[in-house]
XYZ file of C-alpha atoms in Angstrom:
207
model
C 69.802 196.012 51.383
C 69.063 194.682 47.910
C 65.750 196.541 47.936
C 67.521 199.801 48.708
C 70.066 199.128 45.950
C 67.297 198.427 43.429
C 65.493 201.638 44.377
C 68.705 203.655 44.060
C 69.362 202.166 40.616
C 65.799 202.860 39.483
C 65.983 206.408 40.822
C 69.267 206.994 38.984
C 67.880 205.659 35.689
C 64.818 207.866 36.030
C 67.015 210.896 36.687
C 69.018 210.173 33.521
C 65.848 209.749 31.452
C 64.340 212.938 32.903
C 67.525 214.867 32.131
C 67.531 213.699 28.501
C 63.835 214.490 28.194
C 64.374 217.968 29.637
C 67.229 218.630 27.219
C 65.091 217.517 24.264
C 62.165 219.682 25.397
C 64.451 222.710 25.725
C 65.765 222.195 22.190
C 62.279 221.798 20.727
C 60.999 224.876 22.572
C 63.979 226.910 21.356
C 63.271 225.888 17.754
C 59.652 227.017 18.133
C 60.693 230.398 19.554
C 63.124 231.044 16.707
C 60.649 229.951 14.038
C 57.983 232.267 15.463
C 60.444 235.156 15.689
C 61.639 234.829 12.084
C 58.387 233.882 10.346
C 55.511 234.972 12.573
C 53.175 233.252 15.012
C 50.783 231.714 12.461
C 51.874 228.126 11.687
C 49.662 228.037 8.573
C 51.789 230.751 7.000
C 55.061 229.717 8.619
C 56.105 226.188 7.563
C 59.152 226.172 9.825
C 56.984 226.940 12.840
C 54.375 224.381 11.768
C 56.944 221.600 11.648
C 58.646 222.722 14.868
C 55.281 222.477 16.618
C 54.561 219.053 15.111
C 57.937 217.725 16.283
C 57.288 219.057 19.785
C 53.861 217.430 19.902
C 55.299 214.091 18.740
C 57.748 214.276 21.652
C 54.879 214.999 24.098
C 55.821 218.594 24.876
C 52.796 220.062 26.746
C 50.562 222.314 24.631
C 50.857 225.174 27.138
C 54.656 225.097 26.752
C 54.300 225.161 22.965
C 51.839 228.069 23.071
C 54.104 230.056 25.396
C 57.111 229.436 23.131
C 55.194 230.737 20.114
C 54.132 233.862 22.021
C 57.651 234.519 23.330
C 59.131 234.098 19.882
C 56.579 236.414 18.288
C 57.119 239.036 20.995
C 53.642 238.588 22.448
C 55.009 237.393 25.781
C 58.163 238.371 27.670
C 61.031 236.004 28.358
C 62.332 234.839 24.981
C 66.093 234.625 24.465
C 67.704 236.457 21.545
C 68.702 233.508 19.357
C 70.370 233.841 15.973
C 71.378 231.418 13.240
C 75.055 231.320 12.292
C 76.700 229.321 9.515
C 80.221 227.909 9.746
C 82.206 226.182 7.018
C 84.919 223.611 7.365
C 86.500 220.343 6.336
C 86.023 217.015 8.045
C 88.292 213.953 7.941
C 89.661 213.221 4.447
C 88.811 216.740 3.331
C 85.036 216.262 3.320
C 83.257 219.624 2.970
C 81.087 220.475 5.976
C 78.447 223.160 6.543
C 77.486 223.734 10.177
C 74.324 225.693 10.971
C 74.096 226.813 14.604
C 71.260 228.297 16.611
C 72.712 230.245 19.519
C 72.237 233.143 21.905
C 76.002 233.632 22.193
C 77.969 234.015 18.953
C 81.413 233.825 20.597
C 80.585 230.678 22.567
C 79.166 228.995 19.469
C 82.284 229.750 17.429
C 84.515 228.346 20.158
C 82.410 225.196 20.612
C 82.325 224.492 16.873
C 86.064 225.005 16.506
C 86.808 222.636 19.399
C 84.417 219.975 18.068
C 85.934 220.161 14.586
C 89.503 219.910 15.892
C 88.726 216.967 18.201
C 87.225 215.031 15.310
C 89.979 215.564 12.784
C 88.453 218.551 11.020
C 89.289 222.197 10.522
C 87.462 225.486 10.050
C 87.402 227.176 6.643
C 86.923 230.730 5.409
C 83.392 231.871 4.465
C 82.562 230.797 0.924
C 85.132 227.999 0.868
C 82.594 225.161 0.798
C 79.128 226.757 0.828
C 79.034 226.822 -2.986
C 78.974 223.004 -2.885
C 75.502 223.024 -1.280
C 72.026 224.257 -2.202
C 69.219 224.808 0.273
C 66.390 222.466 -0.673
C 63.092 221.346 0.741
C 63.535 217.848 2.177
C 60.560 215.763 3.304
C 61.062 212.319 4.847
C 58.159 209.898 4.352
C 57.994 206.539 6.207
C 57.660 203.793 3.617
C 55.148 201.424 5.198
C 53.011 200.040 2.359
C 53.761 202.972 0.056
C 55.561 202.647 -3.259
C 57.798 205.245 -4.846
C 55.099 205.845 -7.476
C 52.536 206.542 -4.718
C 54.690 209.299 -3.276
C 55.774 210.688 -6.637
C 52.186 210.853 -7.855
C 51.179 212.852 -4.775
C 53.946 215.452 -4.954
C 54.894 215.814 -8.624
C 52.504 218.688 -9.358
C 53.462 220.403 -6.093
C 57.016 221.081 -7.247
C 58.880 217.957 -6.140
C 62.097 217.423 -8.092
C 62.884 213.856 -7.079
C 61.881 211.035 -4.762
C 64.692 208.887 -3.363
C 64.292 205.443 -1.815
C 66.349 205.397 1.400
C 65.326 201.932 2.553
C 62.763 202.414 5.311
C 61.807 205.892 4.100
C 61.378 207.998 0.975
C 63.130 211.346 0.625
C 61.264 214.011 -1.346
C 63.446 216.845 -2.677
C 62.090 220.197 -3.865
C 63.054 223.840 -4.003
C 62.893 225.295 -0.501
C 60.128 227.635 -1.682
C 57.993 224.615 -2.667
C 58.313 222.895 0.713
C 54.893 224.010 1.961
C 53.210 222.912 -1.279
C 54.867 219.473 -1.145
C 53.952 218.998 2.504
C 50.360 220.040 1.802
C 50.135 217.679 -1.187
C 51.208 214.758 0.990
C 48.651 215.663 3.646
C 45.875 215.914 1.047
C 46.857 212.496 -0.304
C 46.654 211.031 3.208
C 50.388 210.342 3.340
C 52.158 210.901 6.676
C 55.655 212.336 6.839
C 58.291 212.285 9.582
C 59.869 215.668 8.888
C 59.770 218.556 6.436
C 62.696 220.954 6.560
C 64.741 223.306 4.419
C 68.164 221.656 4.477
C 71.473 222.105 2.715
C 71.898 219.368 0.115
C 75.234 218.742 -1.662
C 75.266 219.655 -5.342
C 77.431 216.595 -6.051
C 76.765 213.106 -4.683
């Protein structure tokens, strides 16, 4: 009886892990499709697609799935969903300004889900333009610290357009204009410095 119970427990744990893995894969594949649709199928000329592919590979998404996602997104293969990016503005607890960027294939559902999530967590929606002026879109690259010093990272990216390097404890954060993101990422690669992520994110204008 105990053997059966152990097998049932193991089977349940595996099902939970598989479900989480499937959800992660779906998210990564969706990001690849959208990146290919908005910036083209060539990762060398599309930094968003390049990084979406790298993240998928790090999470062990099969190459054939990645290739198919790129083709669907670029319109070279049928089956891609019509995703769009929508921005919502709001206030969190204590009046903290919040920008919410959603990737969805259903605008009405996304609006409803965001509104419910904000309300449940003590926040509220705001009119367009109410808080967006408090943020700038910047290139943000996260570099694992390891044996690196701040000077090592700064020296590699300064001429590529980096504006600042912040020490976050276990990692360094490299900030640049969003248009310089590819140059900063390339400079790190040429210097032999690995990075965890490279994205165009909204950064608050005031800390």
